[in-house]
mmCIF file of C-alpha atoms and ligand atoms in Angstrom:
data_model
loop_
_atom_site.group_PDB
_atom_site.id
_atom_site.type_symbol
_atom_site.label_atom_id
_atom_site.label_comp_id
_atom_site.label_asym_id
_atom_site.label_seq_id
_atom_site.Cartn_x
_atom_site.Cartn_y
_atom_site.Cartn_z
ATOM 1 C CA MET A 287 -12.762 88.359 15.498
ATOM 2 C CA ALA A 288 -11.639 86.547 12.204
ATOM 3 C CA LYS A 289 -13.876 84.900 10.215
ATOM 4 C CA PRO A 290 -14.417 81.587 11.027
ATOM 5 C CA SER A 291 -13.289 79.307 7.895
ATOM 6 C CA VAL A 292 -14.633 75.921 7.012
ATOM 7 C CA LEU A 293 -13.109 73.432 4.304
ATOM 8 C CA VAL A 294 -15.971 71.422 2.552
ATOM 9 C CA LEU A 295 -14.757 68.317 1.500
ATOM 10 C CA ASN A 296 -16.337 65.855 -1.182
ATOM 11 C CA GLY A 297 -15.002 62.140 -1.361
ATOM 12 C CA PRO A 298 -14.671 59.585 -4.222
ATOM 13 C CA ASN A 299 -16.966 59.813 -7.382
ATOM 14 C CA LEU A 300 -18.621 62.865 -6.323
ATOM 15 C CA ASN A 301 -17.057 64.545 -8.872
ATOM 16 C CA LEU A 302 -19.200 62.729 -11.375
ATOM 17 C CA LEU A 303 -22.531 64.205 -9.361
ATOM 18 C CA GLY A 304 -25.384 65.389 -11.923
ATOM 19 C CA ARG A 305 -24.427 63.072 -14.689
ATOM 20 C CA ARG A 306 -25.706 59.489 -13.330
ATOM 21 C CA GLU A 307 -28.337 58.580 -10.678
ATOM 22 C CA PRO A 308 -30.283 61.877 -10.388
ATOM 23 C CA ALA A 309 -32.761 60.216 -8.550
ATOM 24 C CA VAL A 310 -30.787 59.054 -5.823
ATOM 25 C CA TYR A 311 -28.274 62.145 -5.814
ATOM 26 C CA GLY A 312 -30.079 64.953 -7.449
ATOM 27 C CA HIS A 313 -29.161 67.153 -11.149
ATOM 28 C CA GLN A 314 -26.444 69.329 -9.317
ATOM 29 C CA THR A 315 -23.420 69.199 -10.218
ATOM 30 C CA LEU A 316 -20.333 69.268 -7.992
ATOM 31 C CA ALA A 317 -19.497 72.465 -8.761
ATOM 32 C CA ASP A 318 -23.190 73.826 -8.165
ATOM 33 C CA ILE A 319 -22.297 72.411 -4.685
ATOM 34 C CA ASP A 320 -19.353 74.339 -4.439
ATOM 35 C CA GLY A 321 -21.150 77.419 -5.096
ATOM 36 C CA LEU A 322 -24.243 76.749 -2.667
ATOM 37 C CA CYS A 323 -21.846 76.082 -0.038
ATOM 38 C CA ARG A 324 -19.900 79.579 -1.089
ATOM 39 C CA GLU A 325 -22.921 81.582 -0.918
ATOM 40 C CA GLU A 326 -24.170 80.353 1.994
ATOM 41 C CA GLY A 327 -20.675 80.674 3.821
ATOM 42 C CA GLU A 328 -20.754 84.290 2.879
ATOM 43 C CA ALA A 329 -24.426 84.843 3.735
ATOM 44 C CA LEU A 330 -23.167 83.203 7.450
ATOM 45 C CA GLY A 331 -19.868 85.212 7.835
ATOM 46 C CA LEU A 332 -17.820 82.214 7.260
ATOM 47 C CA ASP A 333 -15.014 81.374 4.874
ATOM 48 C CA VAL A 334 -15.821 78.274 3.066
ATOM 49 C CA ALA A 335 -13.106 76.214 0.660
ATOM 50 C CA CYS A 336 -13.981 73.260 -1.084
ATOM 51 C CA ALA A 337 -12.006 70.302 -1.993
ATOM 52 C CA GLN A 338 -12.430 66.676 -3.682
ATOM 53 C CA SER A 339 -10.498 63.848 -3.982
ATOM 54 C CA ASN A 340 -11.172 59.965 -5.180
ATOM 55 C CA TYR A 341 -8.241 58.953 -3.156
ATOM 56 C CA GLU A 342 -8.202 58.211 0.662
ATOM 57 C CA GLY A 343 -4.873 59.004 1.552
ATOM 58 C CA ARG A 344 -5.354 62.626 -0.558
ATOM 59 C CA LEU A 345 -8.720 63.022 1.702
ATOM 60 C CA ILE A 346 -6.637 62.032 4.876
ATOM 61 C CA GLU A 347 -3.734 64.845 3.836
ATOM 62 C CA LEU A 348 -6.315 67.239 3.320
ATOM 63 C CA ILE A 349 -8.302 67.023 6.729
ATOM 64 C CA HIS A 350 -4.435 67.058 8.444
ATOM 65 C CA GLU A 351 -3.873 70.104 6.319
ATOM 66 C CA ALA A 352 -7.036 71.745 8.137
ATOM 67 C CA MET A 353 -5.564 72.027 10.881
ATOM 68 C CA GLY A 354 -4.368 75.581 11.739
ATOM 69 C CA ARG A 355 -6.297 76.384 8.391
ATOM 70 C CA HIS A 356 -9.744 75.788 9.118
ATOM 71 C CA HIS A 357 -12.036 75.797 12.043
ATOM 72 C CA GLY A 358 -14.370 73.120 10.827
ATOM 73 C CA LEU A 359 -15.314 70.496 8.266
ATOM 74 C CA VAL A 360 -18.084 69.669 6.645
ATOM 75 C CA MET A 361 -17.307 66.132 4.814
ATOM 76 C CA ASN A 362 -19.002 63.638 2.524
ATOM 77 C CA PRO A 363 -16.810 61.118 2.430
ATOM 78 C CA GLY A 364 -18.426 59.434 -0.319
ATOM 79 C CA ALA A 365 -18.425 55.254 0.187
ATOM 80 C CA TYR A 366 -15.478 55.598 2.520
ATOM 81 C CA THR A 367 -17.890 56.486 5.055
ATOM 82 C CA HIS A 368 -18.666 53.192 5.295
ATOM 83 C CA THR A 369 -15.332 51.732 5.050
ATOM 84 C CA SER A 370 -12.372 53.879 6.473
ATOM 85 C CA LEU A 371 -10.942 53.570 9.575
ATOM 86 C CA ALA A 372 -7.925 55.867 8.359
ATOM 87 C CA ILE A 373 -10.416 58.941 7.694
ATOM 88 C CA MET A 374 -12.430 58.392 11.033
ATOM 89 C CA ASP A 375 -8.463 58.622 13.024
ATOM 90 C CA ALA A 376 -7.750 61.658 10.843
ATOM 91 C CA ILE A 377 -10.784 63.622 12.262
ATOM 92 C CA ARG A 378 -10.097 62.471 15.640
ATOM 93 C CA VAL A 379 -6.638 63.764 15.439
ATOM 94 C CA VAL A 380 -7.105 66.979 14.145
ATOM 95 C CA ASP A 381 -10.095 67.520 16.328
ATOM 96 C CA LEU A 382 -12.018 69.820 14.601
ATOM 97 C CA PRO A 383 -16.018 69.840 14.567
ATOM 98 C CA LEU A 384 -16.971 67.943 11.693
ATOM 99 C CA VAL A 385 -20.578 67.947 10.043
ATOM 100 C CA GLU A 386 -20.916 64.594 7.988
ATOM 101 C CA VAL A 387 -23.159 64.911 4.800
ATOM 102 C CA HIS A 388 -24.872 62.630 2.437
ATOM 103 C CA LEU A 389 -27.117 63.590 -0.366
ATOM 104 C CA SER A 390 -29.299 60.375 0.079
ATOM 105 C CA ASN A 391 -30.435 59.039 2.922
ATOM 106 C CA VAL A 392 -28.154 56.410 3.493
ATOM 107 C CA HIS A 393 -30.555 54.921 6.236
ATOM 108 C CA ALA A 394 -33.380 53.866 3.751
ATOM 109 C CA ARG A 395 -30.404 52.416 1.196
ATOM 110 C CA GLU A 396 -28.898 49.011 1.353
ATOM 111 C CA ALA A 397 -27.458 47.744 4.894
ATOM 112 C CA PHE A 398 -23.809 48.519 3.992
ATOM 113 C CA ARG A 399 -24.655 52.135 3.757
ATOM 114 C CA HIS A 400 -26.180 52.191 7.450
ATOM 115 C CA LYS A 401 -22.281 52.001 9.138
ATOM 116 C CA SER A 402 -20.781 54.931 9.109
ATOM 117 C CA PHE A 403 -16.928 55.277 10.564
ATOM 118 C CA VAL A 404 -17.369 58.617 10.267
ATOM 119 C CA SER A 405 -20.345 59.483 12.652
ATOM 120 C CA PRO A 406 -18.982 58.695 15.805
ATOM 121 C CA VAL A 407 -16.408 61.637 15.407
ATOM 122 C CA ALA A 408 -18.661 63.910 14.046
ATOM 123 C CA MET A 409 -20.408 66.546 15.519
ATOM 124 C CA GLY A 410 -23.768 66.032 13.414
ATOM 125 C CA VAL A 411 -25.000 64.095 10.769
ATOM 126 C CA ILE A 412 -27.153 65.238 7.838
ATOM 127 C CA CYS A 413 -28.342 62.717 5.156
ATOM 128 C CA GLY A 414 -31.458 62.453 2.525
ATOM 129 C CA LEU A 415 -31.910 66.249 2.069
ATOM 130 C CA GLY A 416 -29.780 66.362 -1.036
ATOM 131 C CA ALA A 417 -27.645 69.585 -1.999
ATOM 132 C CA GLN A 418 -29.681 71.131 0.918
ATOM 133 C CA GLY A 419 -27.805 68.951 3.372
ATOM 134 C CA TYR A 420 -24.493 71.214 2.842
ATOM 135 C CA ARG A 421 -26.591 74.159 3.456
ATOM 136 C CA PHE A 422 -27.631 72.969 6.924
ATOM 137 C CA ALA A 423 -24.246 71.856 7.852
ATOM 138 C CA LEU A 424 -22.599 74.935 7.366
ATOM 139 C CA GLN A 425 -25.423 76.924 9.427
ATOM 140 C CA ALA A 426 -24.758 73.901 12.128
ATOM 141 C CA LEU A 427 -20.978 75.315 11.976
ATOM 142 C CA ALA A 428 -21.745 78.913 12.106
ATOM 143 C CA GLN A 429 -24.069 78.409 15.304
ATOM 144 C CA HIS A 430 -21.464 76.284 16.857
ATOM 145 C CA PHE A 431 -18.720 78.962 16.209
ATOM 146 C CA ALA A 432 -21.159 81.758 17.704
ATOM 147 C CA LYS A 433 -21.357 79.648 20.749
ATOM 148 C CA GLY A 434 -18.084 80.475 21.650
ATOM 149 C CA SER A 435 -15.581 78.551 20.206
ATOM 150 C CA SER A 436 -13.596 81.398 18.897
ATOM 151 C CA ALA A 437 -11.695 81.603 15.204
ATOM 152 C CA ASP A 438 -8.709 83.625 17.195
ATOM 153 C CA GLY A 439 -5.766 81.996 17.617
ATOM 154 C CA ILE A 440 -5.948 79.650 14.332
ATOM 155 C CA GLY A 441 -2.171 79.475 12.868
ATOM 156 C CA GLU A 442 -0.592 81.108 16.065
HETATM 157 O O1 CA2 B 967 -25.764 60.066 -0.184
HETATM 158 C C1 CA2 B 967 -24.549 60.446 -0.336
HETATM 159 O O2 CA2 B 967 -24.045 61.479 -0.482
HETATM 160 C C2 CA2 B 967 -23.221 59.056 -0.265
HETATM 161 O O3 CA2 B 967 -22.179 59.770 0.549
HETATM 162 C C3 CA2 B 967 -22.669 59.108 -1.902
HETATM 163 C C4 CA2 B 967 -21.768 57.803 -2.089
HETATM 164 C C5 CA2 B 967 -22.444 56.525 -1.535
HETATM 165 O O4 CA2 B 967 -21.595 55.445 -1.328
HETATM 166 C C6 CA2 B 967 -22.825 56.555 0.093
HETATM 167 O O5 CA2 B 967 -23.398 55.902 0.610
HETATM 168 C C7 CA2 B 967 -23.836 57.806 0.219
HETATM 169 C C8 CA2 B 967 -21.588 57.377 -3.644
HETATM 170 C C9 CA2 B 967 -21.172 58.708 -4.211
HETATM 171 C C10 CA2 B 967 -21.291 58.283 -5.995
HETATM 172 O O6 CA2 B 967 -21.381 59.300 -6.534
HETATM 173 C C11 CA2 B 967 -21.999 59.555 -7.770
HETATM 174 C C12 CA2 B 967 -21.632 60.742 -8.699
HETATM 175 C C13 CA2 B 967 -22.337 60.631 -9.697
HETATM 176 C C14 CA2 B 967 -23.233 59.425 -9.975
HETATM 177 C C15 CA2 B 967 -23.393 58.467 -9.348
HETATM 178 C C16 CA2 B 967 -22.748 58.486 -8.043
#
């Protein structure tokens, strides 16, 4: 069986991680998180690709392009989590398992962060565990693939 491939996708402002608000988002940079994901992917037997964009349309294109290239997604949609019906629709359309990740515990923060347009179309949601959340999301996907969603047939 081919190695399952996972796209780790980060949304707006997350390219600036590690520089501001470490009490909320931690000290790790996005490069650190990408490195952690690649390392965890290797341990789990997953191919991991990472991408980030500050643009809603680009994130939607990346979700579309995941079809036929990747078997699942880990996504931190940043503030688009709380606003983007279009990202929700894109995830629904591609029909790939997606784990939604947030560094902070959005439910312990402002009320406007409690609503997620992504959660209803996600396989699961992890929040408040910092960068470790990405690791757990990859573990959840690896387990999901092992349970029978074969990685064969992609791109055929
Ligand atoms: O907790 C998360 O991971 C969030 O997705 C982060 C978003 C926020 O709008 C969500 O409600 C929760 C904000 C990302 C802001 O990124 C920063 C990067 C550097 C410094 C400060 C913030």
